[in-house]
């Protein structure tokens, strides 16, 4: 399986993602934002970081960069595109997934482990995962997911919510919502479920010595689903 | 010509920064403030000298980049 990670000026989780993808068997290539063409890929990843210094709105400049035209074409033709953290912010700015990410409710940069409940397993990202709850890591200032009432209805009707913040038992309640996101939303899909945007970083949970193993579950499952 | 644009958050979008500014003003003794909403201001100097054309161009810029219309409104406030 071939993957590509896009590096924007200010990306800082691109190499972590490269390590994670390779560890679980992807042949990964790093792609510079100013390139026009994507290498042949089964999965494109927009990594975390602070592209363009978060100027204007997080992800807004990166969403207009040269490579994004190819990424948008790839996504619209059914290709798998995953945006993590800043990558999620870039995805919402392209309009590939609905909504926006606002400043965290209590205006603090949040850096901690969280639990997320998988809401939808009928897609290549989460099908066949046995766990209902995964422990991932978040580190963001703008992760407060917001959308209009009409959008929320559409998202719910189409089962586009991928994961919600919860406790270790999978309870989705306001007290387990770290940033004020509507309905504890931590990640969403496009309608067709080939595009996933999420704030948590699975690539930070791939080594038991350093963190946890739930990212390993995610990546192992992902590559098996794509084979 | 020079064009000014103001971008504000839509009414029902939470503005935590505006809230904190309000609280701080309150603490400083400006206690008659009802609400503070924080926005963005842009000055765009364009080569276009036809006001109608320039305004249309800036409007397009607002829609495509300067504002995110899910949460923000834009207003072109000044043409010089």
PDB file of C-alpha atoms in Angstrom:
ATOM      1  CA  UNK A   1       0.000   0.000   0.000  1.00  0.00           C
ATOM      2  CA  UNK A   2       1.288   3.409  -0.948  1.00  0.00           C
ATOM      3  CA  UNK A   3       0.759   6.558   1.055  1.00  0.00           C
ATOM      4  CA  UNK A   4       1.784  10.192   0.747  1.00  0.00           C
ATOM      5  CA  UNK A   5       2.177  12.744   3.506  1.00  0.00           C
ATOM      6  CA  UNK A   6       1.950  16.391   2.447  1.00  0.00           C
ATOM      7  CA  UNK A   7       4.387  18.778   4.100  1.00  0.00           C
ATOM      8  CA  UNK A   8       3.322  22.424   4.325  1.00  0.00           C
ATOM      9  CA  UNK A   9       5.510  25.219   5.679  1.00  0.00           C
ATOM     10  CA  UNK A  10       4.886  24.850   9.409  1.00  0.00           C
ATOM     11  CA  UNK A  11       3.814  21.193   9.417  1.00  0.00           C
ATOM     12  CA  UNK A  12       5.463  19.453  12.365  1.00  0.00           C
ATOM     13  CA  UNK A  13       3.807  16.052  12.623  1.00  0.00           C
ATOM     14  CA  UNK A  14       4.663  15.035   9.065  1.00  0.00           C
ATOM     15  CA  UNK A  15       7.678  12.942  10.048  1.00  0.00           C
ATOM     16  CA  UNK A  16       5.842  11.295  12.957  1.00  0.00           C
ATOM     17  CA  UNK A  17       3.170  10.300  10.457  1.00  0.00           C
ATOM     18  CA  UNK A  18       5.853   8.999   8.078  1.00  0.00           C
ATOM     19  CA  UNK A  19       7.291   6.815  10.870  1.00  0.00           C
ATOM     20  CA  UNK A  20       3.837   5.528  11.813  1.00  0.00           C
ATOM     21  CA  UNK A  21       2.783   4.698   8.249  1.00  0.00           C
ATOM     22  CA  UNK A  22       6.044   2.886   7.510  1.00  0.00           C
ATOM     23  CA  UNK A  23       5.919   0.966  10.786  1.00  0.00           C
ATOM     24  CA  UNK A  24       2.628  -0.623   9.745  1.00  0.00           C
ATOM     25  CA  UNK A  25       3.652  -1.418   6.186  1.00  0.00           C
ATOM     26  CA  UNK A  26       2.826   1.601   4.034  1.00  0.00           C
ATOM     27  CA  UNK A  27       5.358   2.648   1.412  1.00  0.00           C
ATOM     28  CA  UNK A  28       5.251   6.320   2.247  1.00  0.00           C
ATOM     29  CA  UNK A  29       6.427   9.338   0.298  1.00  0.00           C
ATOM     30  CA  UNK A  30       6.754  12.888   1.559  1.00  0.00           C
ATOM     31  CA  UNK A  31       5.259  15.465  -0.804  1.00  0.00           C
ATOM     32  CA  UNK A  32       6.059  19.183  -0.704  1.00  0.00           C
ATOM     33  CA  UNK A  33       3.069  21.567  -0.776  1.00  0.00           C
ATOM     34  CA  UNK A  34       4.406  23.426  -3.807  1.00  0.00           C
ATOM     35  CA  UNK A  35       4.470  20.293  -5.983  1.00  0.00           C
ATOM     36  CA  UNK A  36       1.661  20.014  -8.488  1.00  0.00           C
ATOM     37  CA  UNK A  37       1.321  16.260  -8.787  1.00  0.00           C
ATOM     38  CA  UNK A  38       0.728  13.518  -6.275  1.00  0.00           C
ATOM     39  CA  UNK A  39       2.664  10.263  -6.456  1.00  0.00           C
ATOM     40  CA  UNK A  40       0.437   7.242  -6.983  1.00  0.00           C
ATOM     41  CA  UNK A  41      -1.134   6.696  -3.568  1.00  0.00           C
ATOM     42  CA  UNK A  42      -3.773   4.644  -1.796  1.00  0.00           C
ATOM     43  CA  UNK A  43      -3.880   7.125   1.061  1.00  0.00           C
ATOM     44  CA  UNK A  44      -3.042  10.821   1.351  1.00  0.00           C
ATOM     45  CA  UNK A  45      -2.371  12.286   4.787  1.00  0.00           C
ATOM     46  CA  UNK A  46      -2.501  15.963   5.714  1.00  0.00           C
ATOM     47  CA  UNK A  47      -0.443  16.057   8.910  1.00  0.00           C
ATOM     48  CA  UNK A  48      -0.628  18.148  12.064  1.00  0.00           C
ATOM     49  CA  UNK A  49       1.308  21.317  12.715  1.00  0.00           C
ATOM     50  CA  UNK A  50       0.935  25.022  12.233  1.00  0.00           C
ATOM     51  CA  UNK A  51       0.847  25.490   8.463  1.00  0.00           C
ATOM     52  CA  UNK A  52       1.564  29.090   7.486  1.00  0.00           C
ATOM     53  CA  UNK A  53       1.797  30.000  11.170  1.00  0.00           C
ATOM     54  CA  UNK A  54      -1.982  29.600  11.517  1.00  0.00           C
ATOM     55  CA  UNK A  55      -2.335  33.005   9.819  1.00  0.00           C
ATOM     56  CA  UNK A  56      -5.841  34.274   8.977  1.00  0.00           C
ATOM     57  CA  UNK A  57      -7.551  31.052  10.059  1.00  0.00           C
ATOM     58  CA  UNK A  58      -5.860  27.732  10.821  1.00  0.00           C
ATOM     59  CA  UNK A  59      -5.462  25.789   7.590  1.00  0.00           C
ATOM     60  CA  UNK A  60      -6.843  28.545   5.350  1.00  0.00           C
ATOM     61  CA  UNK A  61      -3.602  29.285   3.469  1.00  0.00           C
ATOM     62  CA  UNK A  62      -2.590  25.638   3.165  1.00  0.00           C
ATOM     63  CA  UNK A  63      -5.990  24.795   1.704  1.00  0.00           C
ATOM     64  CA  UNK A  64      -5.127  27.033  -1.280  1.00  0.00           C
ATOM     65  CA  UNK A  65      -1.642  25.647  -1.908  1.00  0.00           C
ATOM     66  CA  UNK A  66      -0.641  24.089  -5.227  1.00  0.00           C
ATOM     67  CA  UNK A  67      -0.735  20.434  -4.179  1.00  0.00           C
ATOM     68  CA  UNK A  68      -4.210  20.801  -2.701  1.00  0.00           C
ATOM     69  CA  UNK A  69      -5.753  20.984  -6.168  1.00  0.00           C
ATOM     70  CA  UNK A  70      -4.493  17.455  -6.791  1.00  0.00           C
ATOM     71  CA  UNK A  71      -5.537  16.349  -3.300  1.00  0.00           C
ATOM     72  CA  UNK A  72      -9.055  17.701  -3.871  1.00  0.00           C
ATOM     73  CA  UNK A  73      -9.281  15.920  -7.241  1.00  0.00           C
ATOM     74  CA  UNK A  74      -7.999  12.703  -5.653  1.00  0.00           C
ATOM     75  CA  UNK A  75     -10.547  12.994  -2.831  1.00  0.00           C
ATOM     76  CA  UNK A  76     -13.424  13.813  -5.159  1.00  0.00           C
ATOM     77  CA  UNK A  77     -12.654  10.744  -7.232  1.00  0.00           C
ATOM     78  CA  UNK A  78     -13.006   8.554  -4.151  1.00  0.00           C
ATOM     79  CA  UNK A  79      -9.387   8.499  -2.923  1.00  0.00           C
ATOM     80  CA  UNK A  80      -8.697   8.096   0.803  1.00  0.00           C
ATOM     81  CA  UNK A  81      -7.634  11.376   2.393  1.00  0.00           C
ATOM     82  CA  UNK A  82      -7.020  11.702   6.110  1.00  0.00           C
ATOM     83  CA  UNK A  83      -6.382  15.024   7.861  1.00  0.00           C
ATOM     84  CA  UNK A  84      -5.051  14.997  11.412  1.00  0.00           C
ATOM     85  CA  UNK A  85      -5.270  18.104  13.636  1.00  0.00           C
ATOM     86  CA  UNK A  86      -4.013  20.937  11.386  1.00  0.00           C
ATOM     87  CA  UNK A  87      -4.761  18.539   8.523  1.00  0.00           C
ATOM     88  CA  UNK A  88      -8.395  18.456   9.717  1.00  0.00           C
ATOM     89  CA  UNK A  89      -8.397  22.269   9.785  1.00  0.00           C
ATOM     90  CA  UNK A  90      -7.083  22.270   6.200  1.00  0.00           C
ATOM     91  CA  UNK A  91      -9.810  19.810   5.159  1.00  0.00           C
ATOM     92  CA  UNK A  92     -12.614  21.978   6.542  1.00  0.00           C
ATOM     93  CA  UNK A  93     -11.118  25.012   4.791  1.00  0.00           C
ATOM     94  CA  UNK A  94     -11.216  23.176   1.453  1.00  0.00           C
ATOM     95  CA  UNK A  95     -14.840  22.269   2.099  1.00  0.00           C
ATOM     96  CA  UNK A  96     -14.101  18.552   1.634  1.00  0.00           C
ATOM     97  CA  UNK A  97     -15.651  17.960   5.050  1.00  0.00           C
ATOM     98  CA  UNK A  98     -18.339  20.212   6.529  1.00  0.00           C
ATOM     99  CA  UNK A  99     -18.021  22.657   9.433  1.00  0.00           C
ATOM    100  CA  UNK A 100     -15.176  24.673  10.944  1.00  0.00           C
ATOM    101  CA  UNK A 101     -12.780  24.458  13.886  1.00  0.00           C
ATOM    102  CA  UNK A 102     -12.967  27.395  16.294  1.00  0.00           C
ATOM    103  CA  UNK A 103     -10.738  28.437  19.196  1.00  0.00           C
ATOM    104  CA  UNK A 104     -11.071  26.040  22.126  1.00  0.00           C
ATOM    105  CA  UNK A 105     -13.923  27.022  24.407  1.00  0.00           C
ATOM    106  CA  UNK A 106     -11.707  27.950  27.372  1.00  0.00           C
ATOM    107  CA  UNK A 107      -9.016  29.572  25.200  1.00  0.00           C
ATOM    108  CA  UNK A 108      -6.289  27.205  26.331  1.00  0.00           C
ATOM    109  CA  UNK A 109      -3.934  25.106  24.257  1.00  0.00           C
ATOM    110  CA  UNK A 110      -4.881  21.536  25.163  1.00  0.00           C
ATOM    111  CA  UNK A 111      -2.212  18.841  25.170  1.00  0.00           C
ATOM    112  CA  UNK A 112      -3.307  15.555  26.711  1.00  0.00           C
ATOM    113  CA  UNK A 113      -4.541  12.035  26.109  1.00  0.00           C
ATOM    114  CA  UNK A 114      -8.241  11.629  25.427  1.00  0.00           C
ATOM    115  CA  UNK A 115     -10.631   8.783  24.798  1.00  0.00           C
ATOM    116  CA  UNK A 116     -12.732   8.723  21.661  1.00  0.00           C
ATOM    117  CA  UNK A 117     -15.663   6.506  20.799  1.00  0.00           C
ATOM    118  CA  UNK A 118     -15.911   5.158  17.285  1.00  0.00           C
ATOM    119  CA  UNK A 119     -19.301   6.212  15.986  1.00  0.00           C
ATOM    120  CA  UNK A 120     -19.235   4.654  12.557  1.00  0.00           C
ATOM    121  CA  UNK A 121     -17.526   1.446  11.471  1.00  0.00           C
ATOM    122  CA  UNK A 122     -18.924   1.227   7.942  1.00  0.00           C
ATOM    123  CA  UNK A 123     -15.813   2.746   6.345  1.00  0.00           C
ATOM    124  CA  UNK A 124     -12.235   1.859   5.530  1.00  0.00           C
ATOM    125  CA  UNK A 125     -10.846   3.757   8.513  1.00  0.00           C
ATOM    126  CA  UNK A 126     -12.623   1.977  11.348  1.00  0.00           C
ATOM    127  CA  UNK A 127     -14.293  -1.181  10.026  1.00  0.00           C
ATOM    128  CA  UNK A 128     -12.959  -4.351  11.673  1.00  0.00           C
ATOM    129  CA  UNK A 129     -11.628  -2.523  14.734  1.00  0.00           C
ATOM    130  CA  UNK A 130     -12.827  -4.544  17.714  1.00  0.00           C
ATOM    131  CA  UNK A 131     -12.494  -1.689  20.210  1.00  0.00           C
ATOM    132  CA  UNK A 132     -15.348   0.739  20.724  1.00  0.00           C
ATOM    133  CA  UNK A 133     -13.097   3.258  22.471  1.00  0.00           C
ATOM    134  CA  UNK A 134      -9.557   4.318  21.584  1.00  0.00           C
ATOM    135  CA  UNK A 135      -7.076   6.416  23.529  1.00  0.00           C
ATOM    136  CA  UNK A 136      -5.419   9.054  21.368  1.00  0.00           C
ATOM    137  CA  UNK A 137      -3.509  12.248  22.023  1.00  0.00           C
ATOM    138  CA  UNK A 138      -4.669  15.780  21.275  1.00  0.00           C
ATOM    139  CA  UNK A 139      -2.595  18.964  21.066  1.00  0.00           C
ATOM    140  CA  UNK A 140      -4.441  21.958  19.695  1.00  0.00           C
ATOM    141  CA  UNK A 141      -5.678  25.483  20.209  1.00  0.00           C
ATOM    142  CA  UNK A 142      -8.431  25.424  17.582  1.00  0.00           C
ATOM    143  CA  UNK A 143     -10.257  22.118  17.821  1.00  0.00           C
ATOM    144  CA  UNK A 144     -13.699  23.331  18.795  1.00  0.00           C
ATOM    145  CA  UNK A 145     -15.820  21.770  16.057  1.00  0.00           C
ATOM    146  CA  UNK A 146     -18.702  23.936  14.916  1.00  0.00           C
ATOM    147  CA  UNK A 147     -21.259  23.733  12.119  1.00  0.00           C
ATOM    148  CA  UNK A 148     -24.652  25.208  11.359  1.00  0.00           C
ATOM    149  CA  UNK A 149     -27.837  23.486  12.509  1.00  0.00           C
ATOM    150  CA  UNK A 150     -28.618  22.450   8.937  1.00  0.00           C
ATOM    151  CA  UNK A 151     -25.128  21.030   8.502  1.00  0.00           C
ATOM    152  CA  UNK A 152     -25.387  19.141  11.788  1.00  0.00           C
ATOM    153  CA  UNK A 153     -28.654  17.568  10.701  1.00  0.00           C
ATOM    154  CA  UNK A 154     -27.087  16.528   7.412  1.00  0.00           C
ATOM    155  CA  UNK A 155     -23.986  15.172   9.168  1.00  0.00           C
ATOM    156  CA  UNK A 156     -26.130  13.118  11.538  1.00  0.00           C
ATOM    157  CA  UNK A 157     -28.527  11.919   8.832  1.00  0.00           C
ATOM    158  CA  UNK A 158     -25.577  10.728   6.727  1.00  0.00           C
ATOM    159  CA  UNK A 159     -23.772   9.215   9.740  1.00  0.00           C
ATOM    160  CA  UNK A 160     -20.715  11.373   9.099  1.00  0.00           C
ATOM    161  CA  UNK A 161     -19.585  11.628  12.715  1.00  0.00           C
ATOM    162  CA  UNK A 162     -16.484   9.430  12.935  1.00  0.00           C
ATOM    163  CA  UNK A 163     -15.455   9.747  16.578  1.00  0.00           C
ATOM    164  CA  UNK A 164     -16.664  11.570  19.688  1.00  0.00           C
ATOM    165  CA  UNK A 165     -14.775  12.570  22.833  1.00  0.00           C
ATOM    166  CA  UNK A 166     -15.828  10.294  25.694  1.00  0.00           C
ATOM    167  CA  UNK A 167     -14.555   8.699  28.895  1.00  0.00           C
ATOM    168  CA  UNK A 168     -12.700   5.388  29.044  1.00  0.00           C
ATOM    169  CA  UNK A 169     -15.999   3.509  29.083  1.00  0.00           C
ATOM    170  CA  UNK A 170     -17.280   5.237  25.985  1.00  0.00           C
ATOM    171  CA  UNK A 171     -19.685   7.614  27.711  1.00  0.00           C
ATOM    172  CA  UNK A 172     -20.149  10.714  25.575  1.00  0.00           C
ATOM    173  CA  UNK A 173     -20.877  13.593  27.942  1.00  0.00           C
ATOM    174  CA  UNK A 174     -20.091  17.297  28.104  1.00  0.00           C
ATOM    175  CA  UNK A 175     -17.613  16.759  30.962  1.00  0.00           C
ATOM    176  CA  UNK A 176     -15.443  14.669  28.621  1.00  0.00           C
ATOM    177  CA  UNK A 177     -15.504  17.338  25.926  1.00  0.00           C
ATOM    178  CA  UNK A 178     -12.064  18.999  26.040  1.00  0.00           C
ATOM    179  CA  UNK A 179     -12.644  21.917  23.678  1.00  0.00           C
ATOM    180  CA  UNK A 180     -16.336  22.727  23.366  1.00  0.00           C
ATOM    181  CA  UNK A 181     -16.996  20.827  20.127  1.00  0.00           C
ATOM    182  CA  UNK A 182     -20.649  20.405  19.131  1.00  0.00           C
ATOM    183  CA  UNK A 183     -21.848  16.940  20.221  1.00  0.00           C
ATOM    184  CA  UNK A 184     -18.292  16.095  21.426  1.00  0.00           C
ATOM    185  CA  UNK A 185     -17.275  15.670  17.781  1.00  0.00           C
ATOM    186  CA  UNK A 186     -13.585  14.781  17.460  1.00  0.00           C
ATOM    187  CA  UNK A 187     -13.625  13.647  13.849  1.00  0.00           C
ATOM    188  CA  UNK A 188     -15.936  13.575  10.844  1.00  0.00           C
ATOM    189  CA  UNK A 189     -16.176  12.079   7.380  1.00  0.00           C
ATOM    190  CA  UNK A 190     -17.407  13.417   4.086  1.00  0.00           C
ATOM    191  CA  UNK A 191     -20.668  11.889   2.869  1.00  0.00           C
ATOM    192  CA  UNK A 192     -18.917   9.058   1.039  1.00  0.00           C
ATOM    193  CA  UNK A 193     -16.601   8.299   4.037  1.00  0.00           C
ATOM    194  CA  UNK A 194     -13.389   8.294   1.993  1.00  0.00           C
ATOM    195  CA  UNK A 195     -12.256  11.526   3.663  1.00  0.00           C
ATOM    196  CA  UNK A 196     -11.624  11.623   7.405  1.00  0.00           C
ATOM    197  CA  UNK A 197     -10.708  14.690   9.436  1.00  0.00           C
ATOM    198  CA  UNK A 198      -9.938  14.349  13.131  1.00  0.00           C
ATOM    199  CA  UNK A 199      -8.228  16.358  15.858  1.00  0.00           C
ATOM    200  CA  UNK A 200      -6.616  13.416  17.754  1.00  0.00           C
ATOM    201  CA  UNK A 201      -3.201  12.109  16.681  1.00  0.00           C
ATOM    202  CA  UNK A 202      -3.135   8.316  16.205  1.00  0.00           C
ATOM    203  CA  UNK A 203       0.513   8.590  15.077  1.00  0.00           C
ATOM    204  CA  UNK A 204       1.472   9.534  18.642  1.00  0.00           C
ATOM    205  CA  UNK A 205       0.160   6.228  19.989  1.00  0.00           C
ATOM    206  CA  UNK A 206       2.222   3.656  18.158  1.00  0.00           C
ATOM    207  CA  UNK A 207       4.855   2.712  20.708  1.00  0.00           C
ATOM    208  CA  UNK A 208       4.165   1.260  24.129  1.00  0.00           C
ATOM    209  CA  UNK A 209       7.457   2.579  25.510  1.00  0.00           C
ATOM    210  CA  UNK A 210       6.527   6.143  24.620  1.00  0.00           C
ATOM    211  CA  UNK A 211       2.765   6.285  24.787  1.00  0.00           C
ATOM    212  CA  UNK A 212       0.056   3.746  24.127  1.00  0.00           C
ATOM    213  CA  UNK A 213      -0.817   1.233  21.485  1.00  0.00           C
ATOM    214  CA  UNK A 214      -4.198   2.427  20.289  1.00  0.00           C
ATOM    215  CA  UNK A 215      -2.660   4.183  17.298  1.00  0.00           C
ATOM    216  CA  UNK A 216      -1.139   0.822  16.348  1.00  0.00           C
ATOM    217  CA  UNK A 217      -4.616  -0.703  16.365  1.00  0.00           C
ATOM    218  CA  UNK A 218      -5.801   2.100  14.084  1.00  0.00           C
ATOM    219  CA  UNK A 219      -2.949   1.899  11.538  1.00  0.00           C
ATOM    220  CA  UNK A 220      -2.832  -1.911  11.497  1.00  0.00           C
ATOM    221  CA  UNK A 221      -6.531  -2.001  10.809  1.00  0.00           C
ATOM    222  CA  UNK A 222      -6.306   0.748   8.194  1.00  0.00           C
ATOM    223  CA  UNK A 223      -3.665  -0.998   6.082  1.00  0.00           C
ATOM    224  CA  UNK A 224      -5.510  -4.316   6.340  1.00  0.00           C
ATOM    225  CA  UNK A 225      -8.739  -2.670   5.207  1.00  0.00           C
ATOM    226  CA  UNK A 226      -6.968  -1.167   2.199  1.00  0.00           C
ATOM    227  CA  UNK A 227      -5.266  -4.389   1.070  1.00  0.00           C
TER     228      UNK A 227
ATOM    229  CA  UNK B   1      -7.494  52.198  -4.883  1.00  0.00           C
ATOM    230  CA  UNK B   2      -7.751  51.213  -1.237  1.00  0.00           C
ATOM    231  CA  UNK B   3     -10.522  49.063   0.098  1.00  0.00           C
ATOM    232  CA  UNK B   4     -11.257  48.208   3.716  1.00  0.00           C
ATOM    233  CA  UNK B   5     -12.993  45.050   4.822  1.00  0.00           C
ATOM    234  CA  UNK B   6     -14.280  44.061   8.223  1.00  0.00           C
ATOM    235  CA  UNK B   7     -14.908  40.436   9.085  1.00  0.00           C
ATOM    236  CA  UNK B   8     -17.048  39.564  12.067  1.00  0.00           C
ATOM    237  CA  UNK B   9     -18.260  36.343  13.610  1.00  0.00           C
ATOM    238  CA  UNK B  10     -21.883  35.471  12.914  1.00  0.00           C
ATOM    239  CA  UNK B  11     -24.318  36.119  15.711  1.00  0.00           C
ATOM    240  CA  UNK B  12     -24.735  32.595  17.049  1.00  0.00           C
ATOM    241  CA  UNK B  13     -21.044  31.640  16.880  1.00  0.00           C
ATOM    242  CA  UNK B  14     -19.308  31.499  20.237  1.00  0.00           C
ATOM    243  CA  UNK B  15     -16.569  34.137  20.580  1.00  0.00           C
ATOM    244  CA  UNK B  16     -14.490  33.167  23.620  1.00  0.00           C
ATOM    245  CA  UNK B  17     -11.923  35.900  22.949  1.00  0.00           C
ATOM    246  CA  UNK B  18     -14.614  38.573  22.861  1.00  0.00           C
ATOM    247  CA  UNK B  19     -15.966  37.161  26.114  1.00  0.00           C
ATOM    248  CA  UNK B  20     -12.597  37.399  27.883  1.00  0.00           C
ATOM    249  CA  UNK B  21     -12.089  40.952  26.585  1.00  0.00           C
ATOM    250  CA  UNK B  22     -15.532  41.818  27.939  1.00  0.00           C
ATOM    251  CA  UNK B  23     -14.672  40.337  31.337  1.00  0.00           C
ATOM    252  CA  UNK B  24     -11.375  42.228  31.426  1.00  0.00           C
ATOM    253  CA  UNK B  25     -13.062  45.523  30.505  1.00  0.00           C
ATOM    254  CA  UNK B  26     -15.552  44.807  33.247  1.00  0.00           C
ATOM    255  CA  UNK B  27     -12.731  44.257  35.719  1.00  0.00           C
ATOM    256  CA  UNK B  28     -11.145  47.560  34.650  1.00  0.00           C
ATOM    257  CA  UNK B  29     -14.279  49.429  35.550  1.00  0.00           C
ATOM    258  CA  UNK B  30     -15.947  49.592  32.137  1.00  0.00           C
ATOM    259  CA  UNK B  31     -18.966  47.911  33.612  1.00  0.00           C
ATOM    260  CA  UNK B  32     -21.608  49.202  31.210  1.00  0.00           C
ATOM    261  CA  UNK B  33     -20.543  46.958  28.315  1.00  0.00           C
ATOM    262  CA  UNK B  34     -23.233  44.548  27.105  1.00  0.00           C
ATOM    263  CA  UNK B  35     -21.110  42.422  24.804  1.00  0.00           C
ATOM    264  CA  UNK B  36     -17.778  42.398  22.945  1.00  0.00           C
ATOM    265  CA  UNK B  37     -17.306  40.579  19.629  1.00  0.00           C
ATOM    266  CA  UNK B  38     -13.828  40.381  18.143  1.00  0.00           C
ATOM    267  CA  UNK B  39     -13.324  40.575  14.390  1.00  0.00           C
ATOM    268  CA  UNK B  40     -10.709  41.187  11.698  1.00  0.00           C
ATOM    269  CA  UNK B  41      -9.913  44.253   9.619  1.00  0.00           C
ATOM    270  CA  UNK B  42      -8.146  44.308   6.240  1.00  0.00           C
ATOM    271  CA  UNK B  43      -6.831  47.146   4.095  1.00  0.00           C
ATOM    272  CA  UNK B  44      -6.406  46.060   0.494  1.00  0.00           C
ATOM    273  CA  UNK B  45      -4.559  48.259  -1.951  1.00  0.00           C
ATOM    274  CA  UNK B  46      -5.512  47.157  -5.461  1.00  0.00           C
ATOM    275  CA  UNK B  47      -4.368  48.229  -8.936  1.00  0.00           C
ATOM    276  CA  UNK B  48      -7.998  48.322 -10.033  1.00  0.00           C
ATOM    277  CA  UNK B  49      -9.275  51.908 -10.106  1.00  0.00           C
ATOM    278  CA  UNK B  50     -12.862  51.272 -11.102  1.00  0.00           C
ATOM    279  CA  UNK B  51     -14.772  51.219  -7.764  1.00  0.00           C
ATOM    280  CA  UNK B  52     -17.404  48.755  -8.945  1.00  0.00           C
ATOM    281  CA  UNK B  53     -14.843  46.314 -10.353  1.00  0.00           C
ATOM    282  CA  UNK B  54     -12.577  46.691  -7.321  1.00  0.00           C
ATOM    283  CA  UNK B  55     -15.460  46.041  -4.958  1.00  0.00           C
ATOM    284  CA  UNK B  56     -16.483  42.931  -6.898  1.00  0.00           C
ATOM    285  CA  UNK B  57     -12.919  41.600  -6.784  1.00  0.00           C
ATOM    286  CA  UNK B  58     -12.626  42.161  -3.042  1.00  0.00           C
ATOM    287  CA  UNK B  59     -15.979  40.529  -2.516  1.00  0.00           C
ATOM    288  CA  UNK B  60     -14.663  37.467  -4.347  1.00  0.00           C
ATOM    289  CA  UNK B  61     -11.537  37.527  -2.141  1.00  0.00           C
ATOM    290  CA  UNK B  62     -13.753  37.593   0.944  1.00  0.00           C
ATOM    291  CA  UNK B  63     -15.794  34.631  -0.244  1.00  0.00           C
ATOM    292  CA  UNK B  64     -12.780  32.564  -1.321  1.00  0.00           C
ATOM    293  CA  UNK B  65     -10.226  33.312   1.371  1.00  0.00           C
ATOM    294  CA  UNK B  66     -10.636  36.222   3.779  1.00  0.00           C
ATOM    295  CA  UNK B  67     -13.837  34.982   5.431  1.00  0.00           C
ATOM    296  CA  UNK B  68     -15.157  31.543   6.236  1.00  0.00           C
ATOM    297  CA  UNK B  69     -18.826  31.977   5.491  1.00  0.00           C
ATOM    298  CA  UNK B  70     -19.868  29.159   7.817  1.00  0.00           C
ATOM    299  CA  UNK B  71     -18.977  31.325  10.807  1.00  0.00           C
ATOM    300  CA  UNK B  72     -18.136  34.799   9.522  1.00  0.00           C
ATOM    301  CA  UNK B  73     -19.736  37.754   7.743  1.00  0.00           C
ATOM    302  CA  UNK B  74     -17.783  40.286   5.716  1.00  0.00           C
ATOM    303  CA  UNK B  75     -18.507  43.920   5.057  1.00  0.00           C
ATOM    304  CA  UNK B  76     -16.713  46.194   2.620  1.00  0.00           C
ATOM    305  CA  UNK B  77     -16.680  49.445   4.535  1.00  0.00           C
ATOM    306  CA  UNK B  78     -14.536  51.898   2.640  1.00  0.00           C
ATOM    307  CA  UNK B  79     -13.398  52.575  -0.931  1.00  0.00           C
ATOM    308  CA  UNK B  80     -10.803  55.295  -1.504  1.00  0.00           C
TER     309      UNK B  80
END
